[in-house]
């Protein structure tokens, strides 16, 4: 997988977790499902690493970009694009057929995350793994407050779902316990939780752009450690369907 894609504060921690799983399965061609995989930021590098990836996404434009990107990377034969709604995932994919399912930045926007997570779990073979990325509630409260939007911060902190109301772009945000409970309720065993972008969004651009390698290193050092983890813009959960 191309290093420059993997070494950003947005992706480095997630790729480190995924790489460990790929290394554990070295030699196997994995069947991967990326729900809400968009333009293929994860799907294409996974296909480049030799795996077969199906992307289910609601957006035809995103899927068109995915298809172009896969063709440019020479992996069109290993990437399948399916237009569909994550809320109806159960009807789109075969049960118990997937080694690795990704669901990144999608549970915040679907109608109901409970059946989506149940469908992710059902798509996995026993022993298969799920990589789930969700928006963190604490970071959203802090950044709104730091930007002077105290009313929005208060609404976000008070709302049980972690949304600031109808004008919020996200319908919900999570803390680590809530996200882990959501996956556990679907029968998945949560193995790791990391914070993604603990610092990246808080730093002046000159610092983030001026010291990118140091920032990635610090993000990786803090990602698994509460309280830093719990203040991250996103939470990454790695879970497994019991064998
Ligand atoms: C923020 S993007 C994330 C893309 C990719 N997972 C990533 O992490 O780079 C969210 C993606 O989810 C898709 N999406 C949103 N709602 C969806 C739904 N109900 N079912 C399937 N895909 C959905 C959007 O089209 C978009 O491509």
Coordinates of N, CA and C and ligand atoms in Angstrom, one line a residue:
X1 N 0.8 -1.2 0.0 CA 0.0 0.0 0.0 C 0.9 1.3 0.0
X2 N 0.4 2.2 -0.7 CA 1.2 3.4 -0.9 C 1.4 4.2 0.4
X3 N 2.7 4.4 0.8 CA 2.9 5.0 2.1 C 2.3 6.4 2.2
X4 N 2.4 7.3 1.2 CA 1.9 8.6 1.3 C 0.4 8.6 1.7
X5 N -0.3 7.7 1.2 CA -1.8 7.6 1.5 C -2.0 7.2 3.0
X6 N -1.1 6.5 3.5 CA -1.3 5.9 4.8 C -0.8 6.8 6.0
X7 N 0.1 7.7 5.6 CA 0.7 8.5 6.7 C 0.2 9.9 6.8
X8 N -1.1 10.0 7.1 CA -1.7 11.3 7.4 C -2.4 11.1 8.8
X9 N -2.6 12.2 9.5 CA -3.2 12.1 10.8 C -4.6 11.5 10.6
X10 N -5.3 11.7 9.5 CA -6.6 11.2 9.3 C -6.7 9.7 9.1
X11 N -5.6 9.1 8.6 CA -5.6 7.7 8.3 C -4.6 6.8 8.9
X12 N -3.5 7.4 9.5 CA -2.4 6.6 9.9 C -2.8 5.6 11.0
X13 N -3.6 6.0 12.0 CA -3.9 5.1 13.0 C -4.8 3.9 12.5
X14 N -5.7 4.3 11.6 CA -6.6 3.2 11.1 C -5.8 2.2 10.3
X15 N -4.9 2.7 9.4 CA -4.1 1.8 8.6 C -3.2 0.9 9.5
X16 N -2.7 1.5 10.6 CA -1.9 0.6 11.5 C -2.7 -0.6 12.0
X17 N -4.0 -0.3 12.4 CA -4.8 -1.4 12.9 C -5.1 -2.4 11.7
X18 N -5.5 -1.8 10.6 CA -5.8 -2.7 9.4 C -4.6 -3.5 9.0
X19 N -3.4 -2.9 9.0 CA -2.2 -3.6 8.5 C -2.0 -4.8 9.5
X20 N -2.2 -4.6 10.8 CA -2.0 -5.7 11.7 C -2.9 -6.9 11.3
X21 N -4.1 -6.6 11.0 CA -5.1 -7.7 10.6 C -4.6 -8.3 9.3
X22 N -4.2 -7.5 8.3 CA -3.7 -8.0 7.0 C -2.5 -8.9 7.2
X23 N -1.6 -8.4 8.1 CA -0.4 -9.2 8.4 C -0.7 -10.5 9.1
X24 N -1.7 -10.5 9.9 CA -2.2 -11.8 10.6 C -2.7 -12.8 9.6
X25 N -3.2 -12.2 8.4 CA -3.8 -13.1 7.4 C -2.9 -13.2 6.1
X26 N -1.6 -12.9 6.3 CA -0.6 -12.9 5.2 C -0.8 -14.1 4.3
X27 N -0.9 -13.9 3.0 CA -1.0 -15.0 2.1 C -2.4 -15.2 1.7
X28 N -3.4 -14.8 2.5 CA -4.8 -15.0 2.1 C -5.3 -13.8 1.3
X29 N -6.1 -14.1 0.3 CA -6.8 -13.0 -0.4 C -8.1 -12.8 0.3
X30 N -8.2 -11.6 1.0 CA -9.4 -11.4 1.8 C -10.6 -10.9 1.0
X31 N -11.8 -11.2 1.4 CA -13.0 -10.6 0.9 C -13.4 -9.5 1.8
X32 N -13.4 -8.3 1.2 CA -13.6 -7.0 2.0 C -14.9 -6.4 1.5
X33 N -15.6 -5.8 2.5 CA -16.8 -5.1 2.2 C -16.6 -3.7 2.8
X34 N -16.8 -2.6 2.0 CA -16.6 -1.3 2.5 C -18.0 -0.6 2.4
X35 N -18.6 -0.4 3.5 CA -20.0 0.2 3.5 C -19.8 1.7 3.6
X36 N -20.4 2.4 2.6 CA -20.2 3.9 2.6 C -18.7 4.2 2.2
X37 N -18.2 3.3 1.4 CA -16.7 3.4 1.1 C -16.4 4.6 0.2
X38 N -17.4 5.3 -0.3 CA -17.2 6.5 -1.1 C -16.3 6.3 -2.3
X39 N -15.3 7.2 -2.4 CA -14.5 7.2 -3.6 C -13.3 6.2 -3.6
X40 N -13.3 5.4 -2.5 CA -12.3 4.3 -2.5 C -11.0 4.6 -1.8
X41 N -11.0 5.5 -0.9 CA -9.8 5.9 -0.1 C -9.2 4.7 0.6
X42 N -10.0 3.8 1.1 CA -9.5 2.5 1.7 C -9.6 1.4 0.7
X43 N -10.7 1.4 -0.1 CA -11.0 0.2 -0.9 C -9.8 0.0 -2.0
X44 N -9.4 1.1 -2.6 CA -8.4 0.9 -3.7 C -7.0 0.4 -3.1
X45 N -6.5 1.0 -2.0 CA -5.3 0.5 -1.5 C -5.4 -1.0 -1.0
X46 N -6.6 -1.4 -0.5 CA -6.8 -2.8 -0.1 C -6.8 -3.7 -1.3
X47 N -7.4 -3.2 -2.4 CA -7.3 -4.0 -3.7 C -5.9 -4.0 -4.2
X48 N -5.2 -2.9 -4.1 CA -3.8 -2.9 -4.5 C -2.9 -3.9 -3.7
X49 N -3.4 -4.2 -2.5 CA -2.7 -5.2 -1.7 C -3.1 -6.6 -2.0
X50 N -4.0 -6.7 -3.0 CA -4.4 -8.1 -3.5 C -5.7 -8.6 -3.0
X51 N -6.5 -7.8 -2.3 CA -7.7 -8.3 -1.7 C -8.9 -7.9 -2.7
X52 N -10.0 -8.6 -2.5 CA -11.2 -8.3 -3.3 C -12.2 -7.5 -2.5
X53 N -12.5 -6.3 -3.0 CA -13.2 -5.3 -2.2 C -14.6 -5.0 -2.9
X54 N -15.7 -5.1 -2.2 CA -17.0 -4.6 -2.6 C -17.3 -3.3 -1.9
X55 N -17.6 -2.3 -2.6 CA -18.0 -1.0 -1.9 C -19.5 -0.8 -2.2
X56 N -20.2 -0.6 -1.1 CA -21.6 -0.3 -1.1 C -21.7 1.2 -0.7
X57 N -22.3 2.0 -1.6 CA -22.4 3.4 -1.3 C -23.7 4.0 -1.9
X58 N -24.3 4.9 -1.2 CA -25.5 5.5 -1.7 C -25.3 6.5 -2.9
X59 N -24.1 7.0 -3.1 CA -23.8 8.0 -4.0 C -23.3 7.5 -5.4
X60 N -24.0 7.7 -6.5 CA -23.5 7.2 -7.8 C -22.3 8.0 -8.2
X61 N -22.2 9.3 -7.8 CA -21.0 10.1 -8.1 C -19.7 9.5 -7.4
X62 N -19.9 9.2 -6.1 CA -18.8 8.6 -5.4 C -18.4 7.3 -6.0
X63 N -19.3 6.5 -6.4 CA -19.0 5.2 -7.0 C -18.3 5.3 -8.4
X64 N -18.7 6.4 -9.1 CA -18.1 6.6 -10.4 C -16.6 7.0 -10.2
X65 N -16.4 7.8 -9.2 CA -15.0 8.2 -8.9 C -14.2 7.0 -8.4
X66 N -14.9 6.1 -7.6 CA -14.2 4.9 -7.2 C -13.8 4.0 -8.4
X67 N -14.7 3.9 -9.3 CA -14.4 3.0 -10.5 C -13.3 3.6 -11.3
X68 N -13.3 4.9 -11.4 CA -12.1 5.5 -12.2 C -10.8 5.3 -11.4
X69 N -10.9 5.5 -10.1 CA -9.7 5.4 -9.3 C -9.1 4.0 -9.3
X70 N -10.1 3.0 -9.3 CA -9.6 1.6 -9.3 C -9.0 1.3 -10.6
X71 N -9.6 1.8 -11.7 CA -9.1 1.5 -13.1 C -7.7 2.1 -13.2
X72 N -7.5 3.4 -12.7 CA -6.2 4.1 -12.8 C -5.1 3.3 -12.0
X73 N -5.6 2.7 -10.9 CA -4.6 1.9 -10.1 C -4.4 0.5 -10.6
X74 N -5.2 0.1 -11.7 CA -5.0 -1.2 -12.3 C -5.6 -2.3 -11.5
X75 N -6.6 -2.0 -10.6 CA -7.2 -3.0 -9.8 C -8.7 -3.1 -10.0
X76 N -9.2 -2.7 -11.2 CA -10.6 -2.7 -11.5 C -11.2 -4.1 -11.3
X77 N -10.5 -5.1 -11.6 CA -11.0 -6.5 -11.5 C -11.2 -6.9 -10.1
X78 N -10.6 -6.2 -9.1 CA -10.8 -6.6 -7.7 C -11.7 -5.6 -6.9
X79 N -12.3 -4.7 -7.6 CA -13.1 -3.7 -6.9 C -14.5 -3.7 -7.5
X80 N -15.5 -4.0 -6.7 CA -16.9 -4.1 -7.2 C -17.7 -2.9 -6.5
X81 N -18.4 -2.1 -7.3 CA -19.2 -1.0 -6.8 C -20.7 -1.3 -6.8
X82 N -21.3 -1.2 -5.7 CA -22.8 -1.4 -5.6 C -23.4 -0.2 -5.1
X83 N -24.4 0.3 -5.8 CA -25.1 1.5 -5.3 C -26.2 0.9 -4.4
X84 N -26.2 1.4 -3.2 CA -27.2 0.9 -2.2 C -27.2 1.7 -0.9
X85 N -28.2 1.5 -0.1 CA -28.3 2.2 1.1 C -27.8 1.3 2.3
X86 N -27.0 1.9 3.1 CA -26.5 1.1 4.2 C -27.6 0.7 5.1
X87 N -28.7 1.4 5.1 CA -29.8 1.0 6.0 C -30.5 -0.3 5.5
X88 N -30.2 -0.7 4.2 CA -30.8 -1.9 3.6 C -29.7 -2.9 3.2
X89 N -28.6 -2.8 4.0 CA -27.4 -3.6 3.7 C -27.7 -5.1 3.6
X90 N -28.6 -5.5 4.5 CA -28.8 -7.0 4.7 C -29.3 -7.6 3.3
X91 N -30.0 -6.8 2.5 CA -30.5 -7.3 1.3 C -29.5 -7.2 0.1
X92 N -28.4 -6.6 0.4 CA -27.4 -6.3 -0.7 C -26.2 -7.3 -0.7
X93 N -25.9 -7.8 0.5 CA -24.7 -8.6 0.5 C -25.0 -10.0 1.1
X94 N -24.2 -11.0 0.7 CA -24.4 -12.3 1.1 C -24.0 -12.5 2.6
X95 N -24.7 -13.2 3.4 CA -24.4 -13.4 4.8 C -23.1 -14.2 5.0
X96 N -22.4 -13.9 6.1 CA -21.2 -14.7 6.5 C -20.2 -15.0 5.4
X97 N -20.0 -14.0 4.6 CA -19.1 -14.2 3.4 C -17.9 -13.3 3.4
X98 N -17.7 -12.4 4.4 CA -16.7 -11.4 4.3 C -15.7 -11.6 5.4
X99 N -14.4 -11.3 5.1 CA -13.4 -11.4 6.1 C -13.2 -10.1 6.9
X100 N -13.4 -9.0 6.2 CA -13.1 -7.7 6.8 C -14.2 -6.7 6.3
X101 N -14.9 -6.1 7.2 CA -15.9 -5.1 6.8 C -15.5 -3.8 7.3
X102 N -15.5 -2.8 6.5 CA -15.2 -1.4 6.9 C -16.5 -0.6 6.9
X103 N -16.7 0.2 7.9 CA -17.8 1.1 7.9 C -17.3 2.4 8.5
X104 N -16.8 3.3 7.7 CA -16.1 4.5 8.2 C -17.0 5.8 7.9
X105 N -17.3 6.5 8.9 CA -18.0 7.8 8.8 C -19.4 7.6 8.2
X106 N -20.1 6.6 8.5 CA -21.4 6.3 8.0 C -22.5 6.2 9.1
X107 N -22.1 5.6 10.2 CA -23.1 5.4 11.2 C -23.7 6.7 11.8
X108 N -23.0 7.8 11.5 CA -23.5 9.1 12.0 C -24.6 9.6 11.1
X109 N -24.7 9.0 9.9 CA -25.7 9.6 9.0 C -26.9 8.7 8.6
X110 N -26.8 7.4 8.9 CA -27.8 6.5 8.5 C -29.1 6.8 9.3
X111 N -30.2 6.2 8.9 CA -31.5 6.4 9.6 C -31.4 5.8 11.0
X112 N -30.9 4.5 11.0 CA -30.8 3.8 12.3 C -29.5 3.0 12.3
X113 N -28.6 3.3 13.2 CA -27.3 2.5 13.2 C -27.5 1.1 13.6
X114 N -28.5 0.7 14.4 CA -28.6 -0.6 15.0 C -28.7 -1.7 13.9
X115 N -29.7 -1.6 13.0 CA -29.7 -2.6 11.9 C -28.5 -2.6 11.0
X116 N -27.9 -1.4 10.8 CA -26.7 -1.4 10.0 C -25.6 -2.2 10.6
X117 N -25.4 -2.0 11.9 CA -24.3 -2.8 12.6 C -24.7 -4.2 12.6
X118 N -26.0 -4.5 12.8 CA -26.4 -6.0 12.7 C -26.1 -6.6 11.4
X119 N -26.3 -5.8 10.3 CA -26.0 -6.3 9.0 C -24.5 -6.4 8.7
X120 N -23.7 -5.5 9.3 CA -22.2 -5.6 9.2 C -21.8 -6.9 9.8
X121 N -22.3 -7.2 11.0 CA -22.0 -8.4 11.8 C -22.4 -9.6 11.0
X122 N -23.6 -9.6 10.4 CA -24.1 -10.7 9.7 C -23.3 -11.0 8.4
X123 N -22.8 -9.9 7.8 CA -22.0 -10.1 6.6 C -20.6 -10.8 6.9
X124 N -20.2 -10.7 8.1 CA -18.8 -11.3 8.4 C -18.9 -12.8 8.6
X125 N -17.8 -13.5 8.1 CA -17.7 -14.9 8.5 C -17.3 -14.9 9.9
X126 N -17.6 -16.1 10.6 CA -17.1 -16.2 12.0 C -15.6 -16.0 12.0
X127 N -15.1 -15.2 12.9 CA -13.7 -14.8 12.9 C -13.3 -13.6 12.1
X128 N -14.2 -13.1 11.3 CA -14.0 -11.9 10.5 C -14.0 -10.7 11.4
X129 N -13.4 -9.6 10.8 CA -13.2 -8.4 11.6 C -13.9 -7.2 11.0
X130 N -14.3 -6.3 11.9 CA -15.0 -5.0 11.5 C -14.1 -3.8 11.9
X131 N -14.0 -2.9 11.0 CA -13.3 -1.6 11.2 C -14.4 -0.5 11.1
X132 N -14.7 0.1 12.2 CA -15.8 1.1 12.3 C -15.2 2.4 12.8
X133 N -15.5 3.4 12.0 CA -15.1 4.8 12.4 C -16.3 5.7 12.6
X134 N -16.3 6.3 13.7 CA -17.5 7.2 14.0 C -17.0 8.6 14.5
X135 N -17.8 9.5 14.4 CA -17.5 10.9 14.9 C -17.5 10.9 16.5
X136 N -16.6 11.5 17.1 CA -16.5 11.7 18.5 C -17.3 12.8 19.0
X137 N -18.1 12.6 20.1 CA -18.9 13.7 20.6 C -18.1 14.7 21.4
X138 N -17.1 14.3 22.2 CA -16.4 15.3 23.0 C -15.7 16.3 22.2
X139 N -15.0 15.8 21.1 CA -14.3 16.8 20.3 C -15.2 17.8 19.7
X140 N -16.4 17.3 19.3 CA -17.3 18.3 18.6 C -17.8 19.3 19.6
X141 N -18.0 18.9 20.9 CA -18.4 19.9 21.9 C -17.3 20.9 22.1
X142 N -16.1 20.4 22.2 CA -14.9 21.3 22.5 C -14.7 22.3 21.4
X143 N -14.7 21.8 20.1 CA -14.4 22.6 19.0 C -15.5 23.7 18.8
X144 N -16.8 23.3 19.0 CA -17.8 24.3 18.9 C -17.6 25.4 19.9
X145 N -17.3 25.0 21.1 CA -17.1 26.0 22.2 C -15.9 26.9 21.9
X146 N -14.8 26.2 21.5 CA -13.6 27.0 21.2 C -13.8 28.0 20.1
X147 N -14.8 27.7 19.2 CA -15.1 28.6 18.1 C -16.1 29.7 18.5
X148 N -16.5 29.6 19.8 CA -17.5 30.6 20.2 C -18.9 30.3 20.1
X149 N -19.2 29.0 19.6 CA -20.6 28.6 19.5 C -21.1 27.9 20.7
X150 N -21.2 28.6 21.8 CA -21.5 27.9 23.1 C -22.9 27.3 23.1
X151 N -23.8 27.9 22.3 CA -25.2 27.3 22.3 C -25.1 25.9 21.6
X152 N -24.4 25.9 20.5 CA -24.3 24.6 19.7 C -23.5 23.6 20.6
X153 N -22.5 24.0 21.3 CA -21.7 23.1 22.2 C -22.7 22.5 23.3
X154 N -23.5 23.4 23.8 CA -24.4 23.0 24.9 C -25.4 22.0 24.3
X155 N -26.0 22.3 23.1 CA -26.9 21.4 22.5 C -26.3 20.0 22.2
X156 N -25.1 20.0 21.7 CA -24.4 18.8 21.4 C -24.2 17.9 22.7
X157 N -23.8 18.6 23.7 CA -23.5 17.9 25.0 C -24.7 17.4 25.6
X158 N -25.9 18.0 25.4 CA -27.1 17.6 26.1 C -27.9 16.6 25.3
X159 N -27.7 16.6 24.0 CA -28.5 15.7 23.2 C -28.1 14.2 23.4
X160 N -29.0 13.3 23.6 CA -28.6 11.9 23.9 C -27.9 11.3 22.7
X161 N -28.2 11.8 21.5 CA -27.5 11.2 20.3 C -26.3 12.0 19.9
X162 N -26.0 13.1 20.6 CA -24.8 13.9 20.2 C -25.0 14.7 18.9
X163 N -26.2 15.1 18.6 CA -26.4 16.0 17.5 C -26.9 17.3 18.0
X164 N -26.5 18.4 17.2 CA -26.9 19.7 17.6 C -28.3 20.1 17.1
X165 N -29.0 19.2 16.5 CA -30.4 19.5 16.0 C -30.5 19.4 14.5
X166 N -31.6 19.8 14.0 CA -31.9 19.5 12.5 C -30.9 20.1 11.6
X167 N -30.2 21.2 12.0 CA -29.3 21.8 11.0 C -27.9 21.2 11.1
X168 N -27.7 20.3 12.1 CA -26.4 19.6 12.2 C -26.2 18.7 11.0
X169 N -25.0 18.6 10.5 CA -24.8 17.7 9.3 C -24.8 16.2 9.8
X170 N -24.6 16.0 11.0 CA -24.5 14.6 11.6 C -25.7 14.4 12.5
X171 N -26.3 13.1 12.4 CA -27.5 12.8 13.2 C -27.1 12.3 14.6
X172 N -25.8 11.9 14.7 CA -25.4 11.4 16.0 C -23.9 11.4 16.1
X173 N -23.3 11.4 17.3 CA -21.9 11.3 17.5 C -21.8 10.3 18.7
X174 N -20.6 9.8 18.9 CA -20.4 8.8 19.9 C -19.3 9.1 20.9
X175 N -19.4 8.5 22.1 CA -18.3 8.3 23.0 C -17.8 6.9 22.9
X176 N -16.7 6.5 23.4 CA -16.1 5.2 23.2 C -17.0 4.1 23.7
X177 N -17.6 4.4 24.9 CA -18.4 3.3 25.5 C -19.7 3.1 24.7
X178 N -20.3 4.2 24.2 CA -21.5 4.1 23.5 C -21.3 3.3 22.1
X179 N -20.2 3.7 21.5 CA -19.9 3.0 20.2 C -19.6 1.5 20.4
X180 N -18.8 1.2 21.5 CA -18.5 -0.2 21.8 C -19.8 -1.0 22.1
X181 N -20.7 -0.3 22.9 CA -21.9 -1.0 23.2 C -22.8 -1.3 22.0
X182 N -22.7 -0.4 21.0 CA -23.5 -0.6 19.8 C -23.0 -1.9 19.0
X183 N -21.6 -2.0 19.0 CA -21.1 -3.2 18.3 C -21.3 -4.4 19.1
X184 N -21.2 -4.3 20.4 CA -21.3 -5.5 21.2 C -22.8 -6.0 21.1
X185 N -23.7 -5.1 21.0 CA -25.1 -5.5 20.9 C -25.4 -6.3 19.7
X186 N -24.5 -6.2 18.7 CA -24.7 -7.0 17.4 C -23.9 -8.3 17.5
X187 N -23.3 -8.5 18.6 CA -22.6 -9.8 18.8 C -21.1 -9.7 18.4
X188 N -20.6 -8.5 18.2 CA -19.2 -8.3 17.9 C -18.4 -8.1 19.1
X189 N -17.1 -8.6 19.1 CA -16.3 -8.4 20.3 C -15.3 -7.3 19.9
X190 N -15.3 -6.2 20.7 CA -14.5 -5.1 20.4 C -13.1 -5.4 20.9
X191 N -12.1 -5.3 20.0 CA -10.7 -5.7 20.4 C -9.9 -4.4 20.7
X192 N -10.2 -3.4 19.9 CA -9.3 -2.2 20.1 C -10.2 -0.9 19.8
X193 N -9.9 0.1 20.6 CA -10.5 1.4 20.3 C -9.4 2.5 20.2
X194 N -9.4 3.2 19.2 CA -8.4 4.3 19.0 C -9.0 5.6 18.7
X195 N -8.4 6.7 19.2 CA -8.8 8.0 18.8 C -8.1 8.4 17.5
X196 N -8.8 9.0 16.5 CA -8.3 9.4 15.3 C -8.4 10.9 15.2
X197 N -7.3 11.6 15.0 CA -7.2 13.1 15.0 C -7.5 13.6 16.4
X198 N -6.6 13.2 17.3 CA -6.7 13.7 18.7 C -6.3 15.2 18.7
X199 N -5.2 15.5 17.9 CA -4.7 16.8 17.9 C -4.9 17.5 16.6
X200 N -4.9 16.8 15.5 CA -4.8 17.4 14.2 C -5.7 18.6 13.9
X201 N -6.9 18.5 14.4 CA -7.9 19.6 14.1 C -7.7 20.7 15.1
X202 N -6.9 20.6 16.1 CA -6.8 21.6 17.1 C -5.6 22.5 16.8
X203 N -4.7 22.0 16.0 CA -3.4 22.7 15.8 C -3.5 23.8 14.8
X204 N -2.8 24.9 14.9 CA -2.7 25.8 13.8 C -2.2 25.1 12.5
X205 N -2.7 25.5 11.4 CA -2.3 24.8 10.1 C -0.8 24.9 9.9
X206 N -0.2 26.0 10.3 CA 1.3 26.1 10.1 C 2.0 25.0 10.9
X207 N 1.5 24.6 12.0 CA 2.2 23.5 12.8 C 1.9 22.1 12.1
X208 N 0.6 21.9 11.8 CA 0.2 20.6 11.2 C 0.9 20.4 9.9
X209 N 1.0 21.5 9.1 CA 1.6 21.4 7.7 C 3.1 21.4 7.8
X210 N 3.6 22.1 8.9 CA 5.1 22.2 9.0 C 5.8 21.0 9.6
X211 N 5.1 20.2 10.4 CA 5.7 19.1 11.0 C 4.9 17.8 10.9
X212 N 4.6 17.5 9.6 CA 3.6 16.4 9.4 C 4.0 15.0 10.0
X213 N 5.3 14.7 9.9 CA 5.7 13.4 10.4 C 5.7 13.4 11.9
X214 N 6.0 14.5 12.6 CA 6.0 14.5 14.0 C 4.5 14.5 14.5
X215 N 3.6 15.1 13.8 CA 2.2 15.0 14.1 C 1.7 13.6 14.0
X216 N 2.0 12.9 12.9 CA 1.5 11.5 12.8 C 2.1 10.7 13.9
X217 N 3.3 10.9 14.3 CA 3.9 10.1 15.3 C 3.2 10.4 16.7
X218 N 2.9 11.6 16.9 CA 2.3 12.0 18.2 C 0.8 11.4 18.2
X219 N 0.1 11.5 17.1 CA -1.2 11.0 17.0 C -1.2 9.5 17.3
X220 N -0.2 8.8 16.7 CA -0.2 7.4 17.0 C 0.2 7.1 18.4
X221 N 1.0 7.9 19.0 CA 1.4 7.7 20.4 C 0.2 7.9 21.4
X222 N -0.7 8.8 21.0 CA -1.8 9.2 21.9 C -3.1 8.4 21.6
X223 N -3.2 7.7 20.5 CA -4.4 7.2 20.0 C -5.1 6.2 20.9
X224 N -4.4 5.4 21.6 CA -5.0 4.4 22.4 C -5.1 4.8 23.9
X225 N -4.7 6.0 24.2 CA -4.5 6.3 25.6 C -5.6 7.3 26.0
X226 N -6.6 6.9 26.9 CA -7.5 7.8 27.5 C -6.7 8.7 28.4
X227 N -7.0 10.0 28.6 CA -8.1 10.7 28.1 C -7.9 11.2 26.6
X228 N -6.7 11.1 26.1 CA -6.5 11.7 24.7 C -7.4 11.0 23.7
X229 N -7.5 9.7 23.8 CA -8.3 8.9 22.8 C -9.7 9.5 22.8
X230 N -10.2 9.8 24.0 CA -11.7 10.1 24.1 C -12.0 11.5 23.6
X231 N -10.9 12.3 23.4 CA -11.1 13.7 22.9 C -10.9 13.8 21.4
X232 N -10.7 12.7 20.7 CA -10.4 12.7 19.3 C -11.6 13.0 18.5
X233 N -11.3 13.6 17.3 CA -12.4 14.0 16.4 C -13.2 12.7 16.0
X234 N -12.5 11.6 15.8 CA -13.2 10.3 15.5 C -12.7 9.2 16.4
X235 N -13.5 8.2 16.5 CA -13.2 7.0 17.2 C -13.2 5.8 16.3
X236 N -12.1 5.1 16.3 CA -12.0 3.9 15.5 C -12.1 2.6 16.3
X237 N -13.0 1.8 16.0 CA -13.2 0.5 16.8 C -12.9 -0.6 15.8
X238 N -12.2 -1.6 16.4 CA -11.8 -2.8 15.6 C -12.5 -3.9 16.4
X239 N -13.3 -4.7 15.7 CA -14.1 -5.7 16.4 C -14.1 -7.0 15.6
X240 N -14.5 -8.1 16.3 CA -14.5 -9.3 15.5 C -15.8 -10.1 15.8
X241 N -16.2 -10.8 14.8 CA -17.3 -11.8 15.0 C -16.7 -13.0 15.6
X242 N -17.2 -13.5 16.7 CA -16.5 -14.7 17.3 C -16.5 -15.9 16.4
X243 N -15.4 -16.6 16.4 CA -15.2 -17.7 15.5 C -16.2 -18.9 15.9
Ligands
LIG1 C1 -18.0 10.9 4.9 S1 -18.1 9.8 3.5 C2 -16.9 8.6 4.0 C3 -16.3 7.8 2.9 C4 -15.3 6.7 3.3 N1 -16.0 5.7 4.1 C5 -14.2 7.3 4.0 O1 -14.0 7.1 5.2 O2 -13.4 8.0 3.4 C6 -19.6 9.0 3.8 C7 -20.0 8.1 2.6 O3 -21.1 7.4 3.0 C8 -22.1 7.4 2.0 N2 -23.4 7.3 2.6 C9 -24.1 8.2 3.3 N3 -25.2 7.7 3.7 C10 -25.3 6.4 3.2 C11 -26.2 5.4 3.3 N4 -27.4 5.6 4.0 N5 -25.9 4.2 2.8 C12 -24.8 4.0 2.1 N6 -23.8 5.0 2.0 C13 -24.1 6.2 2.5 C14 -21.9 8.7 1.2 O4 -22.3 8.6 -0.1 C15 -20.4 8.9 1.4 O5 -19.7 8.3 0.3

